Short mmCIF file of C-alpha atoms and ligand atoms in Angstrom, two decimals:
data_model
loop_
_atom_site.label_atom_id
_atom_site.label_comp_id
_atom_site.label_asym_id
_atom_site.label_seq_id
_atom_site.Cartn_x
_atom_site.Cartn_y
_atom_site.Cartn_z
CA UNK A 761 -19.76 142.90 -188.24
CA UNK A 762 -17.49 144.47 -185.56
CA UNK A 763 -15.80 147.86 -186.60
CA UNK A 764 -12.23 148.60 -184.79
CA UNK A 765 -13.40 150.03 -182.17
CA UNK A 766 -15.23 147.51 -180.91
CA UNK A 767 -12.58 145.05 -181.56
CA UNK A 768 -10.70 147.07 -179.54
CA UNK A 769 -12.44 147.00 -176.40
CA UNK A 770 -12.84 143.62 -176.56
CA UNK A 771 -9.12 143.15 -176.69
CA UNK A 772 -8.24 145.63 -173.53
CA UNK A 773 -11.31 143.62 -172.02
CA UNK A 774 -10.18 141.56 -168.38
CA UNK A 775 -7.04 144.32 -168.51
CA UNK A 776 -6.52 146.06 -165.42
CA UNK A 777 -4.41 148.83 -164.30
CA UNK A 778 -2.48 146.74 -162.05
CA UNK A 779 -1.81 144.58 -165.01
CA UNK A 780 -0.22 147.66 -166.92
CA UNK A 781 2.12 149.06 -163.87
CA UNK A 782 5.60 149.14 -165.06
CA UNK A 783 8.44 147.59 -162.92
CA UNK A 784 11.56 150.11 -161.94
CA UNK A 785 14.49 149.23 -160.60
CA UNK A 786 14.58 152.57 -158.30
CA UNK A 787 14.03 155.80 -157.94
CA UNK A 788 14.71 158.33 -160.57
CA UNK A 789 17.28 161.03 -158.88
CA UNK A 790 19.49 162.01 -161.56
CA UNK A 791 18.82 165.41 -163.93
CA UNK A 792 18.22 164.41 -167.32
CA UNK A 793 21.35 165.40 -169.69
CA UNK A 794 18.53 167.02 -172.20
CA UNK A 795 17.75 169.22 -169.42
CA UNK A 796 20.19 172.67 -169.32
CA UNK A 797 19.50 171.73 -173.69
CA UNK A 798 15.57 172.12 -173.39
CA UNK A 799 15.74 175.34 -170.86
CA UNK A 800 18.11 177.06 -173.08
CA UNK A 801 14.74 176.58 -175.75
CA UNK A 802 12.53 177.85 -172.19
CA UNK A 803 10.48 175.11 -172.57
CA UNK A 804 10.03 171.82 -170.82
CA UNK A 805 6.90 170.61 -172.71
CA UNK A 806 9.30 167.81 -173.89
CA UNK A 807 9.49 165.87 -170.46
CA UNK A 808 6.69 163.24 -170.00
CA UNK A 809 4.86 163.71 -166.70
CA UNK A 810 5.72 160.37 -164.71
CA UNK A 811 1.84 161.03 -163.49
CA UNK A 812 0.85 160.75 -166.70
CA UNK A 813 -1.41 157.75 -169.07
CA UNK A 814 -2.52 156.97 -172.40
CA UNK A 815 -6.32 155.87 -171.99
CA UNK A 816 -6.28 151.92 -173.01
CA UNK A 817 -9.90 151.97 -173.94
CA UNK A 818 -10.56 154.60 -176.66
CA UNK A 819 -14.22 154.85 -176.74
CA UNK A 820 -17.03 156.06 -174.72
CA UNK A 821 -18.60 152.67 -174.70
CA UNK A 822 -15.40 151.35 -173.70
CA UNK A 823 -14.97 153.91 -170.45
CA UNK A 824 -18.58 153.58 -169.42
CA UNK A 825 -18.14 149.54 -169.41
CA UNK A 826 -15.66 150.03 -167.11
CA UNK A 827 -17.82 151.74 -164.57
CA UNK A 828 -14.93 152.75 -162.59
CA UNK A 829 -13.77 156.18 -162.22
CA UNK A 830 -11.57 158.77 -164.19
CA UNK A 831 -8.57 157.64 -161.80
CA UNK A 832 -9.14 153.93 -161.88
CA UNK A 833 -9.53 153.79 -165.72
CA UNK A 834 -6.83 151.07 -167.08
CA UNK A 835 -3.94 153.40 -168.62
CA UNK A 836 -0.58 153.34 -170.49
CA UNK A 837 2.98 154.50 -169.26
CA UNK A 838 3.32 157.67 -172.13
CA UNK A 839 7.24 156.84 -173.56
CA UNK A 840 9.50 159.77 -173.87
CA UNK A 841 12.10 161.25 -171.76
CA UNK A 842 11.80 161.62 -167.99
CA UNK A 843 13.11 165.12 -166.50
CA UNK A 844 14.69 162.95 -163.49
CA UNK A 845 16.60 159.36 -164.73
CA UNK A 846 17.82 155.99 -163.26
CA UNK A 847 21.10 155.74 -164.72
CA UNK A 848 24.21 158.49 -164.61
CA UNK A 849 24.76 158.50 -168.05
CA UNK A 850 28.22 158.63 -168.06
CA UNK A 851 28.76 155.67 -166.28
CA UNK A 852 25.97 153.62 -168.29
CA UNK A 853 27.04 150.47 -170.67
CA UNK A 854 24.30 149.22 -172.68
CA UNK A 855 24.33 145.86 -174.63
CA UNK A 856 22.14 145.43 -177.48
CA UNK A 857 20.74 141.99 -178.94
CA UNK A 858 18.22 140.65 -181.81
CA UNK A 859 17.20 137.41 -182.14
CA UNK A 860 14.39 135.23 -183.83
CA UNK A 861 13.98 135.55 -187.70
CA UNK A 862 14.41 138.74 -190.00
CA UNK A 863 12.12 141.37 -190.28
CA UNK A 864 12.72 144.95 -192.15
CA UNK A 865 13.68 147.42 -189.76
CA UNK A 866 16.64 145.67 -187.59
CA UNK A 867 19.32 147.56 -188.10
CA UNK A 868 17.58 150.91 -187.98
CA UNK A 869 16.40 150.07 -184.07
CA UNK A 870 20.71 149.27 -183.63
CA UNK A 871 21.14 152.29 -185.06
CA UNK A 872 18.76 154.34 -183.53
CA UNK A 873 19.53 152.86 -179.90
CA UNK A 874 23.10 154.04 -180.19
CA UNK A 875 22.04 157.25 -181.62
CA UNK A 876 19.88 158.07 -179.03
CA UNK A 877 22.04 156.62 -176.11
CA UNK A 878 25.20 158.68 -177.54
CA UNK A 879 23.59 161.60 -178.43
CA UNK A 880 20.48 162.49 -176.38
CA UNK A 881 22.60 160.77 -172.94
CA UNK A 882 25.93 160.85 -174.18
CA UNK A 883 26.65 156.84 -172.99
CA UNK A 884 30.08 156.37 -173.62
CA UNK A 885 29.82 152.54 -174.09
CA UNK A 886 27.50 150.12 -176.47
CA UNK A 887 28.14 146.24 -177.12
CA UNK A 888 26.23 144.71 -179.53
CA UNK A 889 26.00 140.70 -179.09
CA UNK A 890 26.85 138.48 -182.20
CA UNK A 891 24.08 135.83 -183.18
CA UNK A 892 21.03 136.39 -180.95
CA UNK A 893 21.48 134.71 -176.88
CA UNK A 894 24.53 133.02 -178.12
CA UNK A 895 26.62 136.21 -178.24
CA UNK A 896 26.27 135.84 -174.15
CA UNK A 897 27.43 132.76 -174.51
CA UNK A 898 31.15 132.23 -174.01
CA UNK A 899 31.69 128.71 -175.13
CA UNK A 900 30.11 129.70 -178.83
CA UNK A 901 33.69 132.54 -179.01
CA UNK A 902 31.52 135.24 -180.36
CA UNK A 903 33.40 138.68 -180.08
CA UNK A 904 31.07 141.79 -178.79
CA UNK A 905 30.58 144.84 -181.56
CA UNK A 906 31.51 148.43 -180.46
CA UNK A 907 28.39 149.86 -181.34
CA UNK A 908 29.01 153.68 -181.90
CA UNK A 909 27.34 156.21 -184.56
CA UNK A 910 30.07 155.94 -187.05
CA UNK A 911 29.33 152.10 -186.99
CA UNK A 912 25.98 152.64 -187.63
CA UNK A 913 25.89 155.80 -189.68
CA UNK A 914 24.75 153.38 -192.88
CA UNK A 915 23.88 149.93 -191.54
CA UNK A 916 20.03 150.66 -192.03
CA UNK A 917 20.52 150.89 -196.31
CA UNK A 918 20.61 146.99 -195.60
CA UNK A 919 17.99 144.49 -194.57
CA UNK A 920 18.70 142.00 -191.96
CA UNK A 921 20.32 142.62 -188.54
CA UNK A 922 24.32 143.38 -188.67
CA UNK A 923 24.52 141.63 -185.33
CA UNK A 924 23.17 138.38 -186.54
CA UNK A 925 20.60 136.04 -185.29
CA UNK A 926 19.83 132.72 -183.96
CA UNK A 927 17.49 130.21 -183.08
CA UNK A 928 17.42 127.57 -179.81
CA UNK A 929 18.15 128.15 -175.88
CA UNK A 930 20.00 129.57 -174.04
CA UNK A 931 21.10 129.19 -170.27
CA UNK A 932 19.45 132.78 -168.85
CA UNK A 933 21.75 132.27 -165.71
CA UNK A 934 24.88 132.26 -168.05
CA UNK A 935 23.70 135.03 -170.48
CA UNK A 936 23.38 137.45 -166.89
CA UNK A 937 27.00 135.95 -166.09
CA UNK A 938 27.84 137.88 -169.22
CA UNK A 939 25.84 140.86 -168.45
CA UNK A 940 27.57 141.38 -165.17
CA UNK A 941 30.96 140.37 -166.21
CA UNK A 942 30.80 143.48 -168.68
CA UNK A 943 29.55 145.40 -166.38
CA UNK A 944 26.23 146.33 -168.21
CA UNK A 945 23.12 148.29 -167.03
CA UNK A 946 21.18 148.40 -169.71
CA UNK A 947 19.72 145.19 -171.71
CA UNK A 948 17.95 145.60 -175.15
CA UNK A 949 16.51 142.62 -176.96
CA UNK A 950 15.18 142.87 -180.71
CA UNK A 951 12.97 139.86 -180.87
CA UNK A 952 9.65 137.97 -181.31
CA UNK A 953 7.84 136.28 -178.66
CA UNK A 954 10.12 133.54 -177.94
CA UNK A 955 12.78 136.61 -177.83
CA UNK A 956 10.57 138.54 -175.19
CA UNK A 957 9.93 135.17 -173.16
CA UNK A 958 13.84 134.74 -173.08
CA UNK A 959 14.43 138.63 -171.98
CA UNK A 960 11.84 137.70 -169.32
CA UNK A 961 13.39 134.64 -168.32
CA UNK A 962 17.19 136.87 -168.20
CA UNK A 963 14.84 139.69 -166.07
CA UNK A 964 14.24 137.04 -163.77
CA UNK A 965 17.64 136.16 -162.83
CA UNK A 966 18.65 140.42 -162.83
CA UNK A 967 15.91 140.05 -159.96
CA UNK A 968 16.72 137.03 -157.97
CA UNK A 969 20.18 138.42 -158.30
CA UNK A 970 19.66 141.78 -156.52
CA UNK A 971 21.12 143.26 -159.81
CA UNK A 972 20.38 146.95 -161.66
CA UNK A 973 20.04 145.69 -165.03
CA UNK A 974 17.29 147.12 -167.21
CA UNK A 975 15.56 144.65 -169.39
CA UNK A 976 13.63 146.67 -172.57
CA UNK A 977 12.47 144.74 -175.64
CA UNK A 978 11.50 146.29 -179.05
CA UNK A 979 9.39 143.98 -179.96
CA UNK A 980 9.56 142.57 -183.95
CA UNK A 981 6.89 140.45 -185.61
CA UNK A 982 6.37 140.56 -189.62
CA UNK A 983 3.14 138.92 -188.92
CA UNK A 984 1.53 141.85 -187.06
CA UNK A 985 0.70 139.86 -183.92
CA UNK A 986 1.79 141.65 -180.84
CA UNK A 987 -1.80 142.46 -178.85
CA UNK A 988 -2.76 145.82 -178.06
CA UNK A 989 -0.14 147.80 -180.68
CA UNK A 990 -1.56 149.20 -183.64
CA UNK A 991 1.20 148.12 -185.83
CA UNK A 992 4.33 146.03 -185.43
CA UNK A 993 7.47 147.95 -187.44
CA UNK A 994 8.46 146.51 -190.54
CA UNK A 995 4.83 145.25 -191.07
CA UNK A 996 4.08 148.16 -193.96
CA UNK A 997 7.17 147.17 -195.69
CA UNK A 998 6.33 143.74 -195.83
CA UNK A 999 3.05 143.70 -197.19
CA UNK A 1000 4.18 146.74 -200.01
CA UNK A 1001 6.78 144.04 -200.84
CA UNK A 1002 4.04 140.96 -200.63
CA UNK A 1003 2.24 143.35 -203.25
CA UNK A 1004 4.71 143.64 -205.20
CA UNK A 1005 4.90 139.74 -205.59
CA UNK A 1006 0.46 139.54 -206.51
CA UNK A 1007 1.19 142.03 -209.15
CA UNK A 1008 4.45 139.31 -210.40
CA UNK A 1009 1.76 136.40 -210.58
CA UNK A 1010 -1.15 138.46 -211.85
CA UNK A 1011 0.74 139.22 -214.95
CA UNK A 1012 2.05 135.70 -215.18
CA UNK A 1013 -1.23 133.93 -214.65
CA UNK A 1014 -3.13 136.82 -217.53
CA UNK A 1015 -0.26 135.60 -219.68
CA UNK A 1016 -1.44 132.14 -220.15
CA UNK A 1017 -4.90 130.12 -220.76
CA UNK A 1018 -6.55 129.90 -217.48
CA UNK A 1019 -3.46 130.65 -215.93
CA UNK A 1020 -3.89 130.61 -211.83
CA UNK A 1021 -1.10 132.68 -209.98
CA UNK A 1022 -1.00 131.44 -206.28
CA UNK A 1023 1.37 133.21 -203.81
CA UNK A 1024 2.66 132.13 -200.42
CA UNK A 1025 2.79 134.90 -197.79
CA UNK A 1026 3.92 135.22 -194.32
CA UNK A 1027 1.00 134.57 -191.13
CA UNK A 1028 1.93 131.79 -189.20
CA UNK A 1029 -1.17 132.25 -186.76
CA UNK A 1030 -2.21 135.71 -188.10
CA UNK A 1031 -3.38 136.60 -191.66
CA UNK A 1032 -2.34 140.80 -191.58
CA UNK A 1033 0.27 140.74 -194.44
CA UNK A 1034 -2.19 138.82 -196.87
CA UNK A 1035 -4.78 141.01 -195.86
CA UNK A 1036 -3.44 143.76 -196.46
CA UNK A 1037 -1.24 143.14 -199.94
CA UNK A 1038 -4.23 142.14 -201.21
CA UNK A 1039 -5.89 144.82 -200.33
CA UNK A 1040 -3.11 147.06 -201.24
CA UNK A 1041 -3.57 145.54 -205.19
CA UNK A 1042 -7.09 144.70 -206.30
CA UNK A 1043 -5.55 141.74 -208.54
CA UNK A 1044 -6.81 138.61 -205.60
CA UNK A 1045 -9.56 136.92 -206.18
CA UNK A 1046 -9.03 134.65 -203.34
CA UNK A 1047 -7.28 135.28 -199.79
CA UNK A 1048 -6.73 132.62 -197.31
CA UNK A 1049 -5.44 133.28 -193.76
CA UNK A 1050 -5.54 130.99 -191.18
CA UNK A 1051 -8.34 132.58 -189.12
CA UNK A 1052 -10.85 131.31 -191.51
CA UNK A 1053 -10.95 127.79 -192.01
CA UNK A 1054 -11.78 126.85 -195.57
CA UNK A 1055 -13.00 124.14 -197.77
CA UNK A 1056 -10.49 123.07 -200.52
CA UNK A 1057 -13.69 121.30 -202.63
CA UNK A 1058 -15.45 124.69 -202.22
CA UNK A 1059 -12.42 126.70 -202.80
CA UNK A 1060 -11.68 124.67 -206.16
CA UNK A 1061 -15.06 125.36 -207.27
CA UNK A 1062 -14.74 129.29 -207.06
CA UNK A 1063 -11.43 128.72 -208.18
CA UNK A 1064 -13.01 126.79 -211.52
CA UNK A 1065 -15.73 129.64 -211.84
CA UNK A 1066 -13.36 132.91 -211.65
CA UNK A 1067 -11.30 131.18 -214.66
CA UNK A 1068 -14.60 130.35 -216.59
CA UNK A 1069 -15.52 134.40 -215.92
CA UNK A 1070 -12.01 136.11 -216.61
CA UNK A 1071 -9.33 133.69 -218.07
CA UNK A 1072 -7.35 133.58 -214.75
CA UNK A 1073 -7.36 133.59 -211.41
CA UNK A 1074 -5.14 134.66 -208.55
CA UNK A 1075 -4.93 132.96 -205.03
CA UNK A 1076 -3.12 134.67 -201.78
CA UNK A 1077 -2.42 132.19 -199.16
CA UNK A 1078 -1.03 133.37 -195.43
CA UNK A 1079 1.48 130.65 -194.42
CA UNK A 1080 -0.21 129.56 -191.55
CA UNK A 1081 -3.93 128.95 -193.66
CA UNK A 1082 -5.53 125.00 -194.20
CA UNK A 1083 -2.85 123.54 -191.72
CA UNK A 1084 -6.06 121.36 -191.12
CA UNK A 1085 -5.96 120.08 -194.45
CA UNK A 1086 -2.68 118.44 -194.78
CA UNK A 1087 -0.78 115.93 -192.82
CA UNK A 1088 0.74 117.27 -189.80
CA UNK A 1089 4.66 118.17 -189.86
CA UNK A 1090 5.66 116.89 -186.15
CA UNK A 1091 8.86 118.48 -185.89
CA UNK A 1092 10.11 121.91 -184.37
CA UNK A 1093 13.01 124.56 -184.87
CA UNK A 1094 15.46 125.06 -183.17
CA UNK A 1095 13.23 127.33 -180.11
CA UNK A 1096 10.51 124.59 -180.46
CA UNK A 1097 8.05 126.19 -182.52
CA UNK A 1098 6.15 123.72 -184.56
CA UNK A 1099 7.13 123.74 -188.39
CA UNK A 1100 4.05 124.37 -190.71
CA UNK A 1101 3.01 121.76 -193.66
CA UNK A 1102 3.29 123.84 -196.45
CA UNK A 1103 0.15 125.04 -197.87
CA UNK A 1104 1.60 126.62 -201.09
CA UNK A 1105 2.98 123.17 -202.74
CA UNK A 1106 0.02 121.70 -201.38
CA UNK A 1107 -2.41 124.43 -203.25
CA UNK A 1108 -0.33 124.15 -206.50
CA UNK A 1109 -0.72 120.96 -206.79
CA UNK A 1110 -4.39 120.51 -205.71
CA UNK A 1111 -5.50 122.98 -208.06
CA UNK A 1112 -3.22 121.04 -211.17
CA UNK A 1113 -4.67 117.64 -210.22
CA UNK A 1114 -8.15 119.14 -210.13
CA UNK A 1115 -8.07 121.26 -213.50
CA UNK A 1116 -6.46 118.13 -215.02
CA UNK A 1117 -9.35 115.76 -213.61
CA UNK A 1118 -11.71 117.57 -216.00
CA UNK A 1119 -10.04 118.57 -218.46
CA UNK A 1120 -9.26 122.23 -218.48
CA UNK A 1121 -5.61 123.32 -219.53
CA UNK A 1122 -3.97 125.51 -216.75
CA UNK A 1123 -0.66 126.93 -215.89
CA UNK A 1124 -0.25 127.55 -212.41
CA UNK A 1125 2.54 129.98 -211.19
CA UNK A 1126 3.24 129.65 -207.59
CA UNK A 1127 5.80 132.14 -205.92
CA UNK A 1128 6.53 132.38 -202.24
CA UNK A 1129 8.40 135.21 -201.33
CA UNK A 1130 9.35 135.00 -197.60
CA UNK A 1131 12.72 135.68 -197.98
CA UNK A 1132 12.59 138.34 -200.46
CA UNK A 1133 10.09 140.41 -198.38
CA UNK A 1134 12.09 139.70 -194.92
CA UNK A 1135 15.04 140.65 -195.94
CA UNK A 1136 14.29 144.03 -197.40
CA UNK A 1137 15.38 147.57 -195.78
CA UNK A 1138 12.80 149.15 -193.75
CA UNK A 1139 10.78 151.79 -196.18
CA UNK A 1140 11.25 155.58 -194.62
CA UNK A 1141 7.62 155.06 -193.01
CA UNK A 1142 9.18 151.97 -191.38
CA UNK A 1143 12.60 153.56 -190.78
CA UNK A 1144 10.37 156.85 -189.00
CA UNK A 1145 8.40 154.39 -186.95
CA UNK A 1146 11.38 152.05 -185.98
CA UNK A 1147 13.93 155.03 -184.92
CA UNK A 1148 11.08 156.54 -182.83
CA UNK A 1149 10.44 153.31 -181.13
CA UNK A 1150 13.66 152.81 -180.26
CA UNK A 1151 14.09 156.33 -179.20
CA UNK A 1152 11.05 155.36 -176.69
CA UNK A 1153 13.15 152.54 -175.30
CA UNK A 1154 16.31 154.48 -174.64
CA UNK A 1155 14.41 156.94 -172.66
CA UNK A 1156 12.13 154.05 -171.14
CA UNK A 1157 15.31 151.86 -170.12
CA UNK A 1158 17.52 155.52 -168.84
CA UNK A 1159 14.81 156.32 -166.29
CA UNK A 1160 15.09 152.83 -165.10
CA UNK A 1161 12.19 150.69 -166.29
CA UNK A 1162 12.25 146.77 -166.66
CA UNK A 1163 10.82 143.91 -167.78
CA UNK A 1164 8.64 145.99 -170.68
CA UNK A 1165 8.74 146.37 -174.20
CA UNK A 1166 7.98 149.54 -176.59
CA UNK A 1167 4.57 150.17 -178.95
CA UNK A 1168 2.41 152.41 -180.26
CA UNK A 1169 -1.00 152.61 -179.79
CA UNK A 1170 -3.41 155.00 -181.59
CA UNK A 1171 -0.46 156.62 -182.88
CA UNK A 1172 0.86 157.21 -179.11
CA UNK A 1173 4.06 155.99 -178.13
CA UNK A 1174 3.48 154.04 -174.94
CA UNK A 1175 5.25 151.39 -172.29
CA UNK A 1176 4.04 148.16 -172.27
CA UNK A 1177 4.71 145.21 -169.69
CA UNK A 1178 6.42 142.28 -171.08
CA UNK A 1179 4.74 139.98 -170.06
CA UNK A 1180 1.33 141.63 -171.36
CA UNK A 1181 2.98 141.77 -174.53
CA UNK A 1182 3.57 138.06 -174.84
CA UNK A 1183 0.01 136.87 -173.04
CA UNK A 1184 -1.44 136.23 -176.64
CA UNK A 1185 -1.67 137.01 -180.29
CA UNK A 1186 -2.98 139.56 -182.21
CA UNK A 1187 -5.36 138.06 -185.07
CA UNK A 1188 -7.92 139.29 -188.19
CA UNK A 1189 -11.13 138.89 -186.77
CA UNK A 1190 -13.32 136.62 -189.32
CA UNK A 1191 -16.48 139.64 -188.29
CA UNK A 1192 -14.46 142.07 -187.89
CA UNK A 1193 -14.16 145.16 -190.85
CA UNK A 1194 -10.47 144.27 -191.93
CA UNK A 1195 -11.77 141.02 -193.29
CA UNK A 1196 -14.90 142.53 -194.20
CA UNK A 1197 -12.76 144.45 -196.11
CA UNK A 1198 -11.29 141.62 -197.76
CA UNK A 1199 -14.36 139.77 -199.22
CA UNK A 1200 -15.37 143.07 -200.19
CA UNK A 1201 -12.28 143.60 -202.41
CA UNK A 1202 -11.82 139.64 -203.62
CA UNK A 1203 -15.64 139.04 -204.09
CA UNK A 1204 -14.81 135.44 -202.56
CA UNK A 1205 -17.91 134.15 -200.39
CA UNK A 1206 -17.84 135.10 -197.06
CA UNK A 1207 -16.81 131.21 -196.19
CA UNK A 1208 -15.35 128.51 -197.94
CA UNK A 1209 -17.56 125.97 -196.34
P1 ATP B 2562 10.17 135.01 -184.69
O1 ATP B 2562 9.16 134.01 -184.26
O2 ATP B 2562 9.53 136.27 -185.17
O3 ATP B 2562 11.18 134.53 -185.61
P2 ATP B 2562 11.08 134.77 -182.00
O4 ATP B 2562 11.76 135.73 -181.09
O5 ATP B 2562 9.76 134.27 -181.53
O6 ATP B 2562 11.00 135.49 -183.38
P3 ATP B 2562 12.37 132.22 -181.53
O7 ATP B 2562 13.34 131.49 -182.40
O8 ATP B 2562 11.13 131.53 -181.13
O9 ATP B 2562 12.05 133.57 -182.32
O10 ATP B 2562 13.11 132.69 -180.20
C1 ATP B 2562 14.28 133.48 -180.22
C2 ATP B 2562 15.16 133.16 -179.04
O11 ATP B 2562 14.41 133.21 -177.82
C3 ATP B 2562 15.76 131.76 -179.12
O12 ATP B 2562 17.12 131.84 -178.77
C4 ATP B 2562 14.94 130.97 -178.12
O13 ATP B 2562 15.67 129.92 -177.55
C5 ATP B 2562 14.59 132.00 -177.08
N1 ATP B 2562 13.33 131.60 -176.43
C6 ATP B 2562 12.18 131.28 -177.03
N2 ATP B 2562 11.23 130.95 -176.12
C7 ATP B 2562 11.81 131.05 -174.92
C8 ATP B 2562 11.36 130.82 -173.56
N3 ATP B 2562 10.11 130.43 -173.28
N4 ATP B 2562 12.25 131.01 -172.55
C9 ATP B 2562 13.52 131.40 -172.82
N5 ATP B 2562 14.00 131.64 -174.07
C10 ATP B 2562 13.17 131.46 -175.10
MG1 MG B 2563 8.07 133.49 -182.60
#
């Protein structure tokens, strides 16, 4: 078994310090608004030294596998504001954009972009663009929002994203049309990974076109999978909600004669939400995430045993889990990601046929509660986590940085390069102590094989 911190050097493993360098689009020259604020307090502790970085490897092991020294060790951009910025703040317009599916947390990054623009810069001017990349678009008519903090004061009490989203491409060289038509400096995109690849692909055009515009992502994922961040926002809300739908089909499946309660969670590649609602309630005897392959004969045979032993049993399946077992779907949405077969109908009605084979009466209640959990506010951990992060990207994008996106790691606000934060997934390791975790809570064999 690996613990965490092992896991984690192997994930910073191959990263350099060349590939963490931030891009800016010049040199900071302008006093920071905050400034005459923080000496009236005598302190300037608040500034983050431009010098300074947040260690990427966090063990000793880690450093000394390096072999390189204190200097040369691989290290994060600290967020936070600069004392010097990029951008005179009163003649800064900043456009704001989400895109990709829901996630709990949206609208408090809006709001807490225009809070912190308006009140810790005092930007006059903040668009918000309707429907994802399609709000850039002319020919789709969208109208821009004036964001300001009276628009926002309540829009986080509700899930979703009060700019709207979308799906599909979009022309980059049109949506920087837009930009400069409105005269924008500032760029921030609320997405996934097809999101970030997009604000990369508009960064590109800024560049070839000689143009100031910053380029900062928050990055969203339900599913946990952005590398190198400890925790994506909206994750702990999801899988408290995801909880909250195990308890629904415990009680159901204890409520009949070897009733079996199977629920559908999120994890298209990456099992973190069923991991952790199960772990969160002790009521699963069997999680399935698509880092561990399974067997469905072997998995129908534990399945068999747990009723035999307690009357019921309960089943948590990630989204993304047994793909390999059923017949591929070939088709795509509208950004080209592949549609998954879905493995909860399939389940239900594997475990039916096979109770019914031999003769054993069963109910099984299958719930799959995707939309429920994604469309849920952000809970105040969430809401804490989300305004801070996009706190770090107002200060990030003022002082002039590009082409990156916003985390946390080891509880550490930090800058991270876009295109680091697309190069691949973050995923349970099958020997690593989260899943370890698992089978220790479900009692389920270590594999289904
Ligand atoms: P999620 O997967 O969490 O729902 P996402 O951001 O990955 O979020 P997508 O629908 O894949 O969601 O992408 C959102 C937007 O980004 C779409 O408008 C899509 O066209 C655009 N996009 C995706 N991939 C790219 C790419 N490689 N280059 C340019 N734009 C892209
Ligand atoms: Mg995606």
């Amino acid at each position: 078994m690996s613990a965490d911190n092992v896991v984690h050097l192997s994930r910073s493993q191959g990263v350099t310090q060349a590939d963490l360098a931030i891009a800016k689009l010049g040199t900071s020259r302008i006093e920071s608004p905050m400034a005459h604020l923080l000496d009236a307090r005598a302190t300037t502790e608040h500034y983050v030294d431009e010098d300074d970085r947040v260690l990427l490897d966090d063990t000793v092991a880690g450093i000394r596998a390096r072999g390189v020294s204190l200097d040369e060790l691989p290290g994060l951009e600290p967020c936070g504001p600069r004392r010097k910025i990029y951008f005179d703040p009163s003649k800064t317009r900043a456009g704001i954009v989400t895109c990709g599916g829901l996630c709990p947390g949206l609208n408090d990054v809006i709001a807490g972009l225009v809070r912190s623009l308006t009140y810790h810069y005092g930007v006059k001017r903040v668009v918000g663009f309707r429907n994802g990349f399609q709000g850039f678009i002319s020919s789709y008519g969208y109208d821009e929002v004036e964001l300001t903090p009276q628009y926002v004061r309540d829009i986080a009490t509700d899930g979703g994203t009060v700019l709207g989203t979308s799906r599909g491409a979009q022309d980059p060289e049109e949506i920087v049309d837009c930009l400069e038509r409105m005269h924008l400096n500032i760029l921030f995109v609320i997405g996934g990974d097809g999101t970030m690849r997009g604000a990369m692909a508009i960064e590109r055009v800024v560049r070839e076109r000689n143009l100031k515009i910053a380029v900062v992502g928050i990055p969203k994922t339900i599913d946990n999978d952005i590398p190198y961040i400890d925790q994506s926002f909206g994750f702990q809300t999801a899988f408290s909600r995801a909880a909250e739908s195990i308890r629904a089909v415990t009680v159901e499946a204890k409520s009949t004669a070897n009733g079996v309660g199977l629920v559908k969670l999120m994890g298209r590649h990456s099992g973190f939400i069923a991991c952790y609602a199960s772990l969160a309630r002790s009521d699963a005897d069997v999680v399935l995430i698509p880092e561990v392959p399974f067997s469905l004969d072997s998995l129908l045979d534990h399945l068999r045993d747990r009723v035999r032993q307690r009357g019921h049993a309960v089943v948590v399946v990630a989204e993304g889990a047994g793909q390999e077992l059923m017949e591929e779907v070939s088709s795509t949405d509208a950004s080209g990601n592949r549609r998954l077969g879905d493995i909860g109908r399939f389940l239900r009605a594997r475990i039916e046929d096979d109770f019914a084979a031999r003769e054993i009466e069963t109910s099984v209640r299958y719930i799959d509660p995707s939309y429920a959990i994604r469309s849920v506010p952000a809970n105040p951990y969430d809401s804490v986590y989300t305004v801070r992060l996009s706190q770090a990207a107002v200060h990030a994008a003022m002082s002039g940085r590009t082409a990156m996106v916003v985390g946390r790691v080891r509880r550490r606000f930090v800058h991270i390069p876009m295109e680091l934060a697309v190069s691949k997934r973050n995923q349970v390791d099958p020997n690593g102590d989260l899943w370890q975790a698992v089978l220790e809570s479900t009692g389920q064999p270590v594999r289904f094989a």
